[in-house]
Coordinates of C-alpha atoms and ligand atoms in Angstrom, one line a residue:
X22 CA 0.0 0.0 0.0
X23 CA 2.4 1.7 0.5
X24 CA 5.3 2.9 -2.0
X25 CA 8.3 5.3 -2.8
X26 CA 8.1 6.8 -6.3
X27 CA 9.9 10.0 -7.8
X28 CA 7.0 12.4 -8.5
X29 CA 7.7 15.8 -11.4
X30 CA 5.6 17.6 -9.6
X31 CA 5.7 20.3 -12.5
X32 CA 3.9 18.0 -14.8
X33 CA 2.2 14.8 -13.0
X34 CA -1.0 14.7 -12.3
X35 CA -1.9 14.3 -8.6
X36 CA -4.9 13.7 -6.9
X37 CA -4.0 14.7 -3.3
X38 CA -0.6 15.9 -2.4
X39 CA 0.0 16.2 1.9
X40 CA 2.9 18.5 2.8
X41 CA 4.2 19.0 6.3
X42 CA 5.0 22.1 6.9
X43 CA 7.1 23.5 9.9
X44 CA 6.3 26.9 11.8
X45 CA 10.4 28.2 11.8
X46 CA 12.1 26.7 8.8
X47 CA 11.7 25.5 5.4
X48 CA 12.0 21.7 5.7
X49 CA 11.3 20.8 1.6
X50 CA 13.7 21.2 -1.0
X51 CA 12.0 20.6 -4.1
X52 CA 10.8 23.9 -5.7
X53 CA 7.3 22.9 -6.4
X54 CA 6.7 22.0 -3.1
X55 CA 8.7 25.5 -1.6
X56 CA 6.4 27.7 -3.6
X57 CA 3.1 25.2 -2.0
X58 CA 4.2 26.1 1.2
X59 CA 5.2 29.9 0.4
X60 CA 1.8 30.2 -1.2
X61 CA 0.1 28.5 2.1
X62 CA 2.0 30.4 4.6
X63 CA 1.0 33.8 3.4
X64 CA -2.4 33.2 3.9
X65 CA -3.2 34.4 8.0
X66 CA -5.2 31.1 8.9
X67 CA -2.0 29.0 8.1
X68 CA 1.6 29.1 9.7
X69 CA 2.4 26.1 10.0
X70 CA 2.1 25.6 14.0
X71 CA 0.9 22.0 15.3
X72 CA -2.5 21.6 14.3
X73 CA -2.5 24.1 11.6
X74 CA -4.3 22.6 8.9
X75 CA -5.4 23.8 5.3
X76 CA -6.2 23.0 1.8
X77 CA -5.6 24.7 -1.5
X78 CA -7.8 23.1 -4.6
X79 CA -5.7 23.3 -8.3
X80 CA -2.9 25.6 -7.8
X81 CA -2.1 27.6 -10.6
X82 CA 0.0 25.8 -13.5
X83 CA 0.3 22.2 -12.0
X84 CA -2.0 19.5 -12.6
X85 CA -2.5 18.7 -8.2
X86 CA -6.2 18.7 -7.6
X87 CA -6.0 19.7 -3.9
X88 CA -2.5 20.6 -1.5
X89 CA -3.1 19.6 2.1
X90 CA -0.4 21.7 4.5
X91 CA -0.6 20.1 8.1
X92 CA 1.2 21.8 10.4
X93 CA 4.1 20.4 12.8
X94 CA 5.7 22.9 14.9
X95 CA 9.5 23.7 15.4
X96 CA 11.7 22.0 13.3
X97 CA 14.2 21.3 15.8
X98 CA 11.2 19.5 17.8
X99 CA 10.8 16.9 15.0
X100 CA 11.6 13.6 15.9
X101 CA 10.8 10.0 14.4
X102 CA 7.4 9.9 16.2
X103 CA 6.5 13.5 14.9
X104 CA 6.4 11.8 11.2
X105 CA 4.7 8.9 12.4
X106 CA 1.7 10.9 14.0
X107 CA 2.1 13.4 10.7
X108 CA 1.1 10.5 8.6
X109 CA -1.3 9.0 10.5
X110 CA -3.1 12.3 10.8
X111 CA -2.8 13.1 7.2
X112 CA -4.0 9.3 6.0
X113 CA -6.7 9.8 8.8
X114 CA -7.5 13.1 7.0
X115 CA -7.8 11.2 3.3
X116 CA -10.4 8.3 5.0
X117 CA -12.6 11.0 6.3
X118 CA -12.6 12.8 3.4
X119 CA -13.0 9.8 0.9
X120 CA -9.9 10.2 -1.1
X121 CA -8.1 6.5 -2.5
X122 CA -4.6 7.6 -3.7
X123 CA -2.4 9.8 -1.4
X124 CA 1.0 11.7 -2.2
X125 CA 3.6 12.7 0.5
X126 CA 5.8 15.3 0.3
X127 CA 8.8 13.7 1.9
X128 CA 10.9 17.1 3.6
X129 CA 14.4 16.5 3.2
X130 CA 15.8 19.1 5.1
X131 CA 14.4 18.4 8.6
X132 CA 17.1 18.6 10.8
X133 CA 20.6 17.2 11.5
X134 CA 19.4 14.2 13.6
X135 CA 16.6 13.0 11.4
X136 CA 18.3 10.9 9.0
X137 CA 16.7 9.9 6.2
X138 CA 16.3 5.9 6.8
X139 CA 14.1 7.4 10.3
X140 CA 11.9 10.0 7.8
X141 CA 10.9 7.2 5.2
X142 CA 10.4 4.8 8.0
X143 CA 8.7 6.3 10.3
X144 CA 6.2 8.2 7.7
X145 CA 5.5 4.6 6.4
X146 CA 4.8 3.4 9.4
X147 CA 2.4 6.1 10.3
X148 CA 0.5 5.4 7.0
X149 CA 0.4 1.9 6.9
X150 CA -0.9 1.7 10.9
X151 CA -3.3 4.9 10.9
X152 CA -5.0 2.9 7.5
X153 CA -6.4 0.3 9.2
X154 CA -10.1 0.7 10.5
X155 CA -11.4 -2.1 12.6
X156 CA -15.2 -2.9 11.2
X157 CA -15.3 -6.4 10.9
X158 CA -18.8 -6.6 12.9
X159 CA -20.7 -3.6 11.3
X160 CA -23.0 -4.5 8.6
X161 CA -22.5 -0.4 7.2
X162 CA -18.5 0.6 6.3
X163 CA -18.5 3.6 6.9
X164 CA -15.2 4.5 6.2
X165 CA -13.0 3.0 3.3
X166 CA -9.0 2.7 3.7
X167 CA -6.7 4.7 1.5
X168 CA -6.0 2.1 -1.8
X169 CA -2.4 3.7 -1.6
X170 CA 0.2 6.3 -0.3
X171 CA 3.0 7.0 -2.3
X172 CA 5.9 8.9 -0.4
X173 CA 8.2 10.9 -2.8
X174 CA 11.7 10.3 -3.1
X175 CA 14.3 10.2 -5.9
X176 CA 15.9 7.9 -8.0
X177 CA 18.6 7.3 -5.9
X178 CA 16.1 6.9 -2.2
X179 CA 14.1 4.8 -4.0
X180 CA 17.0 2.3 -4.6
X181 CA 18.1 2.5 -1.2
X182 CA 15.0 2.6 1.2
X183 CA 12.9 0.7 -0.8
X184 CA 13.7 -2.6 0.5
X185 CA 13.5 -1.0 4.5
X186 CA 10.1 0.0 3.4
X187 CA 8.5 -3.2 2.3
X188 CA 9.9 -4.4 5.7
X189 CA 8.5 -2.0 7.5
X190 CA 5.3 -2.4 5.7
X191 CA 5.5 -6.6 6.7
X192 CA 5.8 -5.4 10.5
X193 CA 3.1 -3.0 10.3
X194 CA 0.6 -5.8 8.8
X195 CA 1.9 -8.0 11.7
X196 CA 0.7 -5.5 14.1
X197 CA -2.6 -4.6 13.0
X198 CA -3.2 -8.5 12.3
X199 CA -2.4 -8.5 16.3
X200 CA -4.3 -5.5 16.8
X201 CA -7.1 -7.3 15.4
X202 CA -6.8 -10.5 17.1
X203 CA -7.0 -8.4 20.4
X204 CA -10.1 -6.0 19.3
X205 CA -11.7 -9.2 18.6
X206 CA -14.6 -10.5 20.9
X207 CA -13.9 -13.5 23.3
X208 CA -16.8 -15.0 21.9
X209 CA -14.7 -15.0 19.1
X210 CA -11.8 -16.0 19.7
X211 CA -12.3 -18.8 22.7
X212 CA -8.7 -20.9 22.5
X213 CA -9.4 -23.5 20.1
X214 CA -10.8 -21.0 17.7
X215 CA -7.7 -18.4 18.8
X216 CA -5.0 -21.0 18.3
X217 CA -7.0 -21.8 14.6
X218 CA -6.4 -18.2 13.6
X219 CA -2.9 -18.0 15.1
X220 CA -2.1 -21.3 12.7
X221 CA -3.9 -20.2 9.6
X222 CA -1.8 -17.2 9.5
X223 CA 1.7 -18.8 10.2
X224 CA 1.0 -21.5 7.2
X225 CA 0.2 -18.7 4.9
X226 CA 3.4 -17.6 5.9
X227 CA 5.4 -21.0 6.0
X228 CA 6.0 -21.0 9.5
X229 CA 6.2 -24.2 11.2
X230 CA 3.1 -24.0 13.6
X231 CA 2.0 -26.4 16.1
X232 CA -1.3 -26.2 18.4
X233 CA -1.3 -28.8 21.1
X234 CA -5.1 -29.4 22.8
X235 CA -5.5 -30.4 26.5
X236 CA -5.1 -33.9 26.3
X237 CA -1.7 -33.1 25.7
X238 CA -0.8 -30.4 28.3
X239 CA -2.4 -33.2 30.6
X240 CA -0.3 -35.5 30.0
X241 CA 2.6 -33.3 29.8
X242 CA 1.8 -32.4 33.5
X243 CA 1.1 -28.2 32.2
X244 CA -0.9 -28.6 35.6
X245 CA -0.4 -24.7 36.4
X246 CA -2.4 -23.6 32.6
X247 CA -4.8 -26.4 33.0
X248 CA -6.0 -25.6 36.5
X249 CA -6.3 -22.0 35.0
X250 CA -8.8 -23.0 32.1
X251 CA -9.9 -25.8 33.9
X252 CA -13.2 -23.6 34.8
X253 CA -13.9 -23.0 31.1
X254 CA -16.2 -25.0 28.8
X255 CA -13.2 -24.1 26.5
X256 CA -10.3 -26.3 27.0
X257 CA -6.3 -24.6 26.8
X258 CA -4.2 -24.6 24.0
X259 CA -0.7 -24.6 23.5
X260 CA 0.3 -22.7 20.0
X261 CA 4.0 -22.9 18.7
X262 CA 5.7 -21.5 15.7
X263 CA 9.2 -21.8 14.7
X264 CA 11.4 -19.9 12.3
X265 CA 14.3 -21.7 11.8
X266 CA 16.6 -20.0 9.1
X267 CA 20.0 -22.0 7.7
X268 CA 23.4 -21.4 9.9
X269 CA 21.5 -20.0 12.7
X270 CA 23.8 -19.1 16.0
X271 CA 21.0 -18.1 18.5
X272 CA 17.5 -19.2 19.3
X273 CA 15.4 -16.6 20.6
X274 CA 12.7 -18.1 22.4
X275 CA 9.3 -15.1 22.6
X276 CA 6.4 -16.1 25.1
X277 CA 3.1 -14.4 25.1
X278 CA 0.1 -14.3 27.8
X279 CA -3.5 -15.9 25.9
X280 CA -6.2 -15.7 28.1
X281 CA -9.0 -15.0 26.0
X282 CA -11.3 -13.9 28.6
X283 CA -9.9 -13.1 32.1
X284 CA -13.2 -12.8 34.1
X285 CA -10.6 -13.0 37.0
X286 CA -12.6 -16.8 37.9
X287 CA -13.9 -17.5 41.6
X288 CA -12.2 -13.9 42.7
X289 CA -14.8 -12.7 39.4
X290 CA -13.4 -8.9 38.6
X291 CA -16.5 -6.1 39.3
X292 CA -18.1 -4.0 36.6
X293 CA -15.8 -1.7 35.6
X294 CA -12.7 -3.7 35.5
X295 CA -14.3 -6.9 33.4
X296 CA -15.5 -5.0 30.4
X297 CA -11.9 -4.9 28.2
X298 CA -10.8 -8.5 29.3
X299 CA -11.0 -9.8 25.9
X300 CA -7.4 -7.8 25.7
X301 CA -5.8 -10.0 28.1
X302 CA -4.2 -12.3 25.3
X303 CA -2.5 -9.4 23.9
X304 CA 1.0 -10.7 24.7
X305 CA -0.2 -13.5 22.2
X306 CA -1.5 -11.7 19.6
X307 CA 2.2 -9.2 19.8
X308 CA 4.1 -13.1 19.9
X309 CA 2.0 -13.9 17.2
X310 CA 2.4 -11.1 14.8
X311 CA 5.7 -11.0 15.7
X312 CA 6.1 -14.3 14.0
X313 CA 4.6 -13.6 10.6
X314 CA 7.1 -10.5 10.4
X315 CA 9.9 -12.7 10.9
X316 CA 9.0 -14.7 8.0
X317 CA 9.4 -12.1 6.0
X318 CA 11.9 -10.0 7.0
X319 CA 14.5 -13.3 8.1
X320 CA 16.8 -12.5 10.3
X321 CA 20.0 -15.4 10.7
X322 CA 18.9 -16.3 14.2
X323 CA 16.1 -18.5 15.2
X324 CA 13.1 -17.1 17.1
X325 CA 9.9 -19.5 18.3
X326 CA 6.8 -18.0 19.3
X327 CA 5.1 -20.1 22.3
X328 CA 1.7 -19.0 23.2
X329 CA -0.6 -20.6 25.7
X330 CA -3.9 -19.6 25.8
X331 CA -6.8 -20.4 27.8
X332 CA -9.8 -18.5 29.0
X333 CA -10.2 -17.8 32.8
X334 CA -13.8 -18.1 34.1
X335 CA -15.8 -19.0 37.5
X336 CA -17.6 -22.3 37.2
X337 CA -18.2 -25.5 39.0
X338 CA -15.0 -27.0 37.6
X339 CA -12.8 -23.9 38.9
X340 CA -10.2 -23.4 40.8
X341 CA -10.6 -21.9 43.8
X342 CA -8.6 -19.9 46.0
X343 CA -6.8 -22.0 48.6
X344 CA -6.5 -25.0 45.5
X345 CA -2.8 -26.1 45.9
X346 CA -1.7 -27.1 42.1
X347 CA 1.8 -28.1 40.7
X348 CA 3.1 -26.9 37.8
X349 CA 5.3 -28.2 34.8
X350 CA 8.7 -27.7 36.5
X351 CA 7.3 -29.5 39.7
X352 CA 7.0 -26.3 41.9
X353 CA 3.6 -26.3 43.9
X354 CA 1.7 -23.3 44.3
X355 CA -1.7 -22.4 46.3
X356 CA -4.0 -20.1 44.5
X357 CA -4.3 -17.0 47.0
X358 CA -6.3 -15.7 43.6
X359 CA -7.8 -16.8 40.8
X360 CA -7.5 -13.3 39.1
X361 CA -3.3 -13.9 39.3
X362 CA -4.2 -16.2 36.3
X363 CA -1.7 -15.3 33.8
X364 CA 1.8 -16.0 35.6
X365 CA 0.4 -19.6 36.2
X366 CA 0.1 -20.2 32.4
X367 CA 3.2 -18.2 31.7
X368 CA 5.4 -20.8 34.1
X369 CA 4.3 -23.6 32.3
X370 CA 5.3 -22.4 29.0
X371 CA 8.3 -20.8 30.0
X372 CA 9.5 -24.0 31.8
X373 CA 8.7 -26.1 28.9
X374 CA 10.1 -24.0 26.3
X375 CA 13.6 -23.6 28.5
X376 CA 13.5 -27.5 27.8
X377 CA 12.7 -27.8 24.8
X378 CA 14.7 -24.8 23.2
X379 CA 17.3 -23.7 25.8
X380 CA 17.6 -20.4 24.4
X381 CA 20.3 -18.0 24.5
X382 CA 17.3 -15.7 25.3
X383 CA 13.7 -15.6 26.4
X384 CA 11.3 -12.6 26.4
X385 CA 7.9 -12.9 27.8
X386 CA 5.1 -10.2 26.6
X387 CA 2.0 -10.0 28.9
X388 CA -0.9 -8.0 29.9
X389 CA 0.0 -9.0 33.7
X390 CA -0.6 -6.4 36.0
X391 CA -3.0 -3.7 37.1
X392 CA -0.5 -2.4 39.1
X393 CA 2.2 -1.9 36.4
X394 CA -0.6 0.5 34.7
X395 CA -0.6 2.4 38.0
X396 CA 2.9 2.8 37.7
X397 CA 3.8 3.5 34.5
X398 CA 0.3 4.5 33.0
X399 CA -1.7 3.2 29.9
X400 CA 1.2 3.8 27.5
X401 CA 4.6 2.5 28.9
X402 CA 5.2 -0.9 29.5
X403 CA 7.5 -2.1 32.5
X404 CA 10.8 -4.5 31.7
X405 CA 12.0 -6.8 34.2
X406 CA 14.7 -8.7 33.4
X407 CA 18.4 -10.6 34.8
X408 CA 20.2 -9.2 32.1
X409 CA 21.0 -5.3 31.9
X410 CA 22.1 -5.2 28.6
X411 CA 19.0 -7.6 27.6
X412 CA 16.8 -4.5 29.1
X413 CA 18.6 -1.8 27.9
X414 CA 18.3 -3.0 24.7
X415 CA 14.2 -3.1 24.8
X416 CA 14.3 0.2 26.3
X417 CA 16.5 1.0 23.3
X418 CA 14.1 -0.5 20.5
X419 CA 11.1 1.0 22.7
X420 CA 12.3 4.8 21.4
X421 CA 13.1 3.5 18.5
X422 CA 9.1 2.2 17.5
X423 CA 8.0 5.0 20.6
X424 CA 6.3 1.6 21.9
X425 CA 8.1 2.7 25.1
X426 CA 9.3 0.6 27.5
X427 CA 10.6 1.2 31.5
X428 CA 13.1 -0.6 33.7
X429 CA 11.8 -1.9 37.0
X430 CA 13.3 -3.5 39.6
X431 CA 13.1 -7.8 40.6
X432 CA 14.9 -7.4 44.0
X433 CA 15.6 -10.8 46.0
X434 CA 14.0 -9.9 49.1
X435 CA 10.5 -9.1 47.9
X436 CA 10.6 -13.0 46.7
X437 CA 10.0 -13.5 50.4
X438 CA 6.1 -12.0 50.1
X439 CA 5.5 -15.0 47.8
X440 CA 6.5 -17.6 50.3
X441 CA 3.7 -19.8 51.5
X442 CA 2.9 -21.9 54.6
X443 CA 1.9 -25.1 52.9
X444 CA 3.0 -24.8 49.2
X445 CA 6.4 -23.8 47.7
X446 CA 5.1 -20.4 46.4
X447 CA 1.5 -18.1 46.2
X448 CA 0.4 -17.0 43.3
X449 CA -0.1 -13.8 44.8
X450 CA 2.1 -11.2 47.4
X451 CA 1.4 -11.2 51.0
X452 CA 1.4 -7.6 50.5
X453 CA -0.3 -5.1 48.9
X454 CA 2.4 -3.2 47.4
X455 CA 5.0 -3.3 44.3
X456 CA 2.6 -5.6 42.4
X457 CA 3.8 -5.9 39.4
X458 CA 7.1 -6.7 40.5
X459 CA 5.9 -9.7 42.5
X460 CA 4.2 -10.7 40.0
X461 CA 7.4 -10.6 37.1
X462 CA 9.5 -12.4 40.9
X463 CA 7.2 -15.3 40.8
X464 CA 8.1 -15.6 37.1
X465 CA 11.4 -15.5 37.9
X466 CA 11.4 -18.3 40.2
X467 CA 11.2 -20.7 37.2
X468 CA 13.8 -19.3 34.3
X469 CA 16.7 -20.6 36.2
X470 CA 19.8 -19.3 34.9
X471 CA 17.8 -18.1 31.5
X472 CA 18.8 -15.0 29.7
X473 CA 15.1 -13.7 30.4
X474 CA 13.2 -10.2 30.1
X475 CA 9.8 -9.6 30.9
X476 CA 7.7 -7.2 29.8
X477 CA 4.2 -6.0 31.8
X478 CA 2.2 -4.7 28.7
X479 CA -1.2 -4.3 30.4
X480 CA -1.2 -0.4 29.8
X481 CA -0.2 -0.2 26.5
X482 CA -1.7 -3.1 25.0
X483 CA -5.0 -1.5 24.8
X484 CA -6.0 1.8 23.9
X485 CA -9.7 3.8 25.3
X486 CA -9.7 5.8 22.1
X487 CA -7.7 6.3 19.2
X488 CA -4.6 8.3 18.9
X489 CA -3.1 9.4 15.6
X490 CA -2.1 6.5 14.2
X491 CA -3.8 4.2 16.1
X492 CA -7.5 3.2 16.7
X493 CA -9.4 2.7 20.0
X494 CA -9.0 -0.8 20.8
X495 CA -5.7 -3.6 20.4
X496 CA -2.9 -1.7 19.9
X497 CA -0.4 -4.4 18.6
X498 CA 1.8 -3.0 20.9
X499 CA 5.3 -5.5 21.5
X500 CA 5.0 -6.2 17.4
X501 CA 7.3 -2.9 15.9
X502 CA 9.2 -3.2 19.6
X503 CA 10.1 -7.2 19.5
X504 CA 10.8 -6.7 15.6
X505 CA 13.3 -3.8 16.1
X506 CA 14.9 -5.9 19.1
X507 CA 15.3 -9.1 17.0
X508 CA 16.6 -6.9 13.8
X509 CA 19.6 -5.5 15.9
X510 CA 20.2 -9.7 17.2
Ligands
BES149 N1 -5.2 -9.4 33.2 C1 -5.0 -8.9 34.5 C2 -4.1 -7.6 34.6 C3 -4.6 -6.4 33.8 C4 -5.2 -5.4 34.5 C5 -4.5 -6.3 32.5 C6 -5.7 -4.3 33.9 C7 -4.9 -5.1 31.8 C8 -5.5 -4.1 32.5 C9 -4.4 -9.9 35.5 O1 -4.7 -11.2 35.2 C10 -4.9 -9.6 36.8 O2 -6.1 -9.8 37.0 N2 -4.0 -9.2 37.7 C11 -4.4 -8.9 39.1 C12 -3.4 -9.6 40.0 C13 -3.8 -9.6 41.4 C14 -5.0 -10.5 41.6 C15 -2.6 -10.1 42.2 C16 -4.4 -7.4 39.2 O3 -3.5 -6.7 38.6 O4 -5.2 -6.9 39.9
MN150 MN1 -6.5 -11.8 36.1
ZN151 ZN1 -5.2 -11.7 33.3

């Protein structure tokens, strides 16, 4: 959809051309385009601040039917995420308007910092993720996505950023398929019918997929994720892709939290924390997605994607809270709470894929905590991990996609408010404090001497309403952020 191609403005003819325009400094170089904006800026009602928006129809001697100037502010201000919001806006601009083909005026004079590789980037990005429109369940669509942006550039851009593009443009689809898969319903997407979706996707992209059903976590002794969905009418699965490229010298194991539905079980969540719950397999979906970008981008290293997903709910058949259970790696645990769902399936399937794929490094993505949103708010994720260079590094790809990320702390003598009098852990602290640190210890009890990182993603996976690039809804966060990471492996 999207594409670089060198536009004579002069002569070509141009349905709608976008230019961003800053308040302090000419940011264009192509003479068309400085005229545009010289044109634009002399009128009062446009100076190019943030916000500033207008359009000119059929400018004199060119064949553009309409100009659109959006305004970004100081140029010295302008960062990677200034282009990404600039595009979103403008394609957001182009759906409401009705418009099919879009032309970018790619500034190449931005500033020092901004290199070029950032500007093409980060304006496809915007594009590509502010075109999406979730409206799968309405019988009217409203709204029709742009058929396709085209971002100007020059014979010699075009040969080198066209390549970064189309990879930029796989990752992007990765993250709206796992924005998608957590916008949709639980109804929907119960964990048979989840892992079905997760597997059609990775055979489209010849990824080697496996789902295993509960008959085979049971007698694989998962007894941690079965006592979790154990209250369900739907029965846990266990989804695994691999990418295993030739000469590989690292396996990069990525684990992601499923629970279709938490309802929280037995300790059942009130109104007003039980509505979004469907986004609680959101460390999935980012796992997931993650995976079909990999098959297209192919890095040398290998990465697996292991995903258990289950659906927490109160029932006869539940667990209940004082239920002592023992997980894969042996370790028993009493459930102090039902609603502490998502570390029991996590231990499982961290524990089995340490044995399975002892890898050089394991990253977990989940929607674990309330308490890491009160922390950190709805749009920075925490990182725990026993590596510092293994967290600096997501921090680093965090500003690099702006999926931002924040180190917190996993200090040994917290461990002891998960001690329990008859089992060998809780699933839940003693105390009422530092919850989302507990919560990433008791993970930590069963990585051994793993390279490991953990990242809380309960904030950011979801989003009330839509920013500009994104809609309200699954954000795909972990999908640009894990795919940055594993690029610089
Ligand atoms: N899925 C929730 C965490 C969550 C909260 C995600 C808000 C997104 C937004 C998790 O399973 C949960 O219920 N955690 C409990 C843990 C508690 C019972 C120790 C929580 O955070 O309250
Ligand atoms: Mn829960
Ligand atoms: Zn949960």
């Amino acid at each position: 959809m999207v594409e670089l191609k060198t536009v004579n403005l002069s002569n070509a003819k141009v349905e709608t051309l976008v230019v961003p325009v800053c308040e302090d400094s000419e940011i264009h170089t192509n003479k068309t385009v400085i005229s545009l904006v010289e044109s634009a800026k002399a009128l009062p009602e446009f100076k190019g601040k943030g916000g500033d928006r207008i359009t000119l129809f059929q400018p004199d001697g060119i064949r553009i039917a309409r100009v659109v100037f959006m305004g970004l502010g100081k140029a010295d201000k302008m960062d990677g995420e200034s282009f990404r919001s600039f595009a979103g806006k403008a394609i957001k601009f182009c759906i409401e308007a009705g418009l099919s083909t879009v032309t970018i005026a790619t500034p190449s004079a931005v500033s020092a910092k901004m290199e070029p590789v950032t500007l093409f980037s980060t304006l496809a990005e915007g594009a590509c993720l502010g075109n999406h429109i979730f409206d799968q369940y309405k019988k009217e669509k409203e709204k029709k996505p742009v058929k396709k942006v085209i971002l100007m550039a020059t014979a010699a851009q075009k040969k080198t950023y066209s390549k970064r593009i189309s990879c930029v443009s796989a990752i992007c689809d990765a993250g709206i398929m796992a924005r998608e898969w957590v916008t949709t319903p639980s109804n929907d997407k119960r964990p048979e019918a989840f892992a079905r979706m997760i597997q059609k996707a990775a055979n489209s992209e010849g990824l080697k997929v496996s789902v295993k059903n509960d008959a085979w976590l049971e007698q694989q002794k998962f007894g941690a994720m079965l006592a979790v969905g154990q209250g369900s009418s739907a029965k846990p699965r266990l989804v695994t892709i691999e990418y295993v490229p030739k000469n590989s010298k690292k396996t990069l194991v990525l684990v992601g939290k499923g629970v279709t539905f938490d309802s929280g079980g037995i300790n059942l969540k009130p109104s007003g924390s039980i509505e979004t719950m469907k986004m609680d397999m959101a460390g999935a979906a980012a796992v997931a997605g993650t995976m079909m970008a990999v098959a297209r981008f192919k890095p040398n290293v290998k990465v697996v994607g292991v995903m258990p997903l289950v659906e927490n709910m109160p029932s006869g058949a539940a667990i209940r809270p004082g239920d002592i259970i023992r997980s894969y790696a042996g370790k028993t645990i009493e459930i102090g709470n039902t609603d502490a769902e998502g570390r029991l399936i996590l231990i499982d399937a961290i524990a089995w894929a340490i044995k399975k794929y002892q890898p050089d490094t394991m990253i977990d993505l989940a929607t674990l905590t309330g308490a890491c949103v009160i922390a950190l708010g709805e749009k920075i994720a925490g990182v725990f991990s026993n590596d510092k260079k293994l967290s600096d590094a997501i921090v680093a790809s965090g500003e690099n996609t702006h999926e931002r990320c924040w180190p917190l702390p996993l200090p040994d003598d917290y461990k002891e408010l998960l001690k329990n009098d008859f089992a060998d852990l809780n699933n839940i602290s003693s105390g009422r404090w530092g919850g989302a640190i507990t919560a990433a210890l008791f993970l930590s009890e069963f990585i051994g001497d793993t390279n490991w990182a953990h990242i809380d993603i309960a904030g950011p996976a979801w989003a009330s309403k839509a920013s500009d690039y994104c809609g309200a809804g699954g954000t795909g966060f972990g999908v640009r952020l894990l795919c940055d990471w594993i690029q610089n492996q």
